[in-house]
Every structure is written in structure tokens, then in C-alpha cells.
XYZ file of C-alpha atoms in Angstrom:
212
model
C 76.138 -29.758 2.881
C 76.431 -25.976 2.590
C 76.440 -23.280 5.262
C 72.707 -22.546 5.110
C 71.829 -26.247 5.253
C 74.069 -26.730 8.294
C 72.419 -23.814 10.061
C 68.942 -25.157 9.290
C 69.963 -28.594 10.605
C 71.030 -26.898 13.838
C 67.733 -25.036 14.036
C 65.817 -28.321 13.689
C 67.898 -29.929 16.457
C 67.206 -26.947 18.694
C 63.474 -26.945 17.881
C 63.746 -23.507 16.303
C 62.076 -22.385 13.106
C 64.074 -22.988 9.926
C 64.735 -20.195 7.434
C 64.204 -20.130 3.677
C 66.974 -17.680 2.853
C 70.333 -16.678 4.291
C 69.092 -13.087 4.600
C 66.586 -14.238 7.250
C 69.371 -15.115 9.710
C 69.088 -11.907 11.699
C 68.268 -13.003 15.241
C 70.870 -13.215 17.998
C 70.569 -17.003 18.087
C 71.212 -17.104 14.342
C 74.346 -15.005 14.736
C 75.576 -17.230 17.548
C 75.034 -20.339 15.437
C 76.939 -18.867 12.511
C 79.862 -17.945 14.731
C 80.005 -21.274 16.579
C 79.912 -23.273 13.329
C 82.941 -21.362 12.049
C 84.868 -21.593 15.316
C 84.204 -25.318 15.551
C 85.052 -25.907 11.894
C 88.416 -24.149 12.322
C 89.186 -25.996 15.571
C 88.540 -29.386 13.992
C 90.612 -28.586 10.909
C 93.609 -27.479 12.979
C 93.349 -30.329 15.488
C 95.139 -32.917 13.362
C 97.042 -33.573 10.144
C 93.969 -34.313 8.038
C 94.688 -35.534 4.534
C 91.825 -33.454 3.097
C 93.849 -30.354 4.016
C 97.103 -31.499 2.383
C 98.371 -29.292 -0.408
C 101.493 -29.029 -2.574
C 103.154 -25.978 -4.062
C 106.244 -25.494 -6.227
C 108.254 -22.290 -6.123
C 111.620 -21.255 -7.543
C 114.551 -20.046 -5.489
C 116.549 -17.729 -7.789
C 120.297 -18.216 -7.896
C 122.412 -16.201 -5.459
C 119.345 -15.752 -3.237
C 118.715 -17.269 0.180
C 115.303 -15.768 0.980
C 111.860 -16.457 -0.424
C 108.589 -14.695 0.295
C 106.544 -17.133 2.355
C 103.404 -17.507 0.249
C 102.361 -20.773 1.909
C 98.819 -20.391 3.204
C 99.136 -22.818 6.077
C 101.545 -25.054 8.017
C 104.587 -26.427 6.201
C 104.928 -30.183 6.515
C 107.923 -30.782 4.237
C 110.273 -28.746 2.072
C 112.148 -30.589 -0.671
C 115.110 -29.400 -2.769
C 116.526 -31.646 -5.528
C 114.715 -34.633 -4.049
C 116.174 -34.020 -0.587
C 113.870 -33.256 2.326
C 115.097 -30.263 4.325
C 114.513 -30.144 8.071
C 113.131 -27.088 9.843
C 115.778 -25.286 11.943
C 114.476 -22.764 14.453
C 117.676 -20.704 14.877
C 117.072 -18.423 11.893
C 120.034 -16.184 12.780
C 122.423 -18.902 11.581
C 121.122 -18.416 8.051
C 122.180 -14.777 8.005
C 125.810 -15.777 8.629
C 125.610 -18.929 6.505
C 126.367 -21.230 9.446
C 123.153 -23.286 9.515
C 123.256 -27.110 9.463
C 123.198 -28.791 6.062
C 119.829 -29.444 4.407
C 117.814 -27.171 6.686
C 115.473 -24.230 6.254
C 114.008 -21.650 8.608
C 111.296 -19.002 8.785
C 111.737 -15.325 9.604
C 109.460 -12.304 9.165
C 107.291 -13.867 6.428
C 110.378 -15.236 4.679
C 111.585 -18.767 4.013
C 115.337 -18.945 4.613
C 117.393 -21.412 2.579
C 121.026 -21.998 1.557
C 122.299 -19.900 -1.350
C 122.903 -21.655 -4.665
C 124.690 -20.572 -7.834
C 121.747 -21.642 -9.998
C 117.965 -21.550 -9.765
C 116.400 -24.246 -7.609
C 112.889 -25.674 -7.723
C 111.449 -25.950 -4.229
C 108.594 -28.369 -3.513
C 106.561 -27.568 -0.417
C 104.022 -29.906 1.150
C 101.722 -28.197 3.618
C 98.392 -28.208 5.401
C 96.186 -25.351 4.284
C 94.832 -22.986 6.924
C 91.610 -22.664 4.920
C 88.580 -24.474 6.315
C 85.899 -23.752 3.706
C 85.282 -23.300 -0.003
C 82.889 -21.298 -2.139
C 80.442 -22.812 -4.611
C 83.047 -22.108 -7.304
C 85.603 -24.191 -5.399
C 87.701 -21.274 -4.172
C 89.130 -22.012 -0.731
C 88.572 -19.550 2.105
C 89.207 -19.451 5.833
C 85.603 -19.212 7.009
C 82.062 -19.983 5.913
C 80.496 -16.692 4.850
C 77.891 -17.207 2.132
C 74.877 -19.526 2.042
C 76.412 -21.927 -0.481
C 79.888 -22.103 1.085
C 80.867 -25.604 2.230
C 83.317 -26.806 4.886
C 86.425 -28.644 3.703
C 85.654 -31.436 6.172
C 84.237 -34.346 4.112
C 80.456 -34.099 4.040
C 79.852 -37.487 5.683
C 81.605 -36.145 8.793
C 80.869 -32.430 8.476
C 77.157 -32.723 9.218
C 77.350 -34.607 12.550
C 80.473 -32.774 13.695
C 79.272 -29.258 12.979
C 75.574 -29.716 13.734
C 75.822 -31.657 16.994
C 78.966 -29.847 18.107
C 77.353 -26.461 17.486
C 74.138 -27.338 19.326
C 76.164 -28.636 22.260
C 78.190 -25.419 22.464
C 75.248 -23.116 21.970
C 73.376 -24.597 24.909
C 76.498 -25.381 26.945
C 74.430 -26.976 29.683
C 75.045 -30.665 30.502
C 71.599 -30.725 32.126
C 69.904 -29.937 28.807
C 67.675 -32.826 27.748
C 69.599 -33.396 24.483
C 73.092 -32.400 25.603
C 74.326 -35.978 26.202
C 72.961 -37.070 22.820
C 74.689 -34.212 20.987
C 77.962 -34.898 22.774
C 77.799 -38.605 21.998
C 77.068 -38.023 18.302
C 79.845 -35.415 18.045
C 82.424 -37.666 19.734
C 81.441 -40.649 17.583
C 81.755 -38.601 14.391
C 85.175 -37.285 15.404
C 86.397 -40.763 16.317
C 85.122 -42.136 13.000
C 86.867 -39.397 11.057
C 90.135 -40.028 12.900
C 89.936 -43.759 12.183
C 88.882 -43.491 8.534
C 90.907 -40.516 7.322
C 94.520 -41.660 7.553
C 97.291 -40.912 5.036
C 98.694 -44.433 5.329
C 97.446 -47.859 6.384
C 100.421 -47.890 8.776
C 98.879 -44.972 10.670
C 95.489 -46.589 11.194
C 94.617 -46.268 14.894
C 94.544 -49.511 16.827
C 93.788 -50.690 20.334
C 96.262 -53.009 22.056
C 95.213 -55.191 24.946
C 97.636 -56.825 27.346
C 97.169 -59.657 29.819
C 98.167 -59.126 33.388
């Protein structure tokens, strides 16, 4: 479901008139809807380690170099050198005097800091992209901007999350006749996404009950 379709779904829920073209979204309510959809989309994407945001990138660390330009467009999950996973070490100053713990990396001023090697090293980086949307051509972007842009959230979850969540936020009044319905549908969709989108069967959420 693309950006324009999401907005029109919101308009239906709110009993507003739908639009035929993106250029017709000129009213204040339209602008608020567009903004809330993007804010909500970004919040959901950054709220957990969703597997639909997982990405992998390979870069080369030249020999006799201990710094790399940080070109990772998101949050680093793992950094691997020669099959060994390096741990993040927050005390970046140690890297400048070569006194950091073994098999660690750090971040400083848009740089990735690593040990220095006497030959080139291939670095594998697993990360979660900060992008939350994609264009019709499949190019990832941070926000929904054009009519045919789509959220990165899987479509089966994107519609209830972004439509009901947006309507709930736009009205922001628990006394509204449909507020409880929107909240319930949003919470159910989020719970379903958490339970169904797991990187491993071992991480499937479960409920434990104990006898007293």
C-alpha cells in the first residue's frame, strides 16, 4: 500500500473526502496526516530489531590503516573481521594509542575505529537501516514523500498500524467515538507483527503461567 493509498484510508476512517491525486492534499488536515504517518512509521521502525530492516555491507580496511569512513546508514548490529565478531567498545580514545581490548571496534566523528593490520582486511557489517520507506523503483529513503512511495513495514501490518495509529494521533481524544477502536486495532497489529516477525524460532514471544 503506497503513501497516497494510506492517506486515503485515513480519510475514509475519519469520514473525510478522499482525493484522486497527491496534488490535492493541500488542506491543513492533509498536511497533518502526512506528517503523522511519517512520524509513526519512523517510530515503529526504530522501536525494535525488525528483520525487514536488516542489511549487510562489506567494506575493505586498507593495510596500515585503523580508521574507516562510517558509511553505514543505520545502527550497527555486528562487525566481523576474518570470521571473528568484534565487540563495540565505547572508549574510542584507546584506539588512538593502540591500547583497546582485542577484537573490538569503536565509533568516533563519523569514523569506524579498528585495529591496524599489515594487509587489507574485508570487513562485514550487519546493521539495521535507518530508512523507513522506498520509492516505486525500490530505492530506500528515510521518509514517505511521493504518492507511490511505500513503507518498509510489511504491507499486511503497515495498513492497520499506520492508518489506525495515524487516526488515533490526529484526533488525540480518548472520548472520540472511534478512538478506542483505532487504539485496539493499532495495538493488535503491533502485537501481531512482534509475534510473527522474529529472526529465529528461539525468539518467538511466549507467555508463561505459574501456579501459586
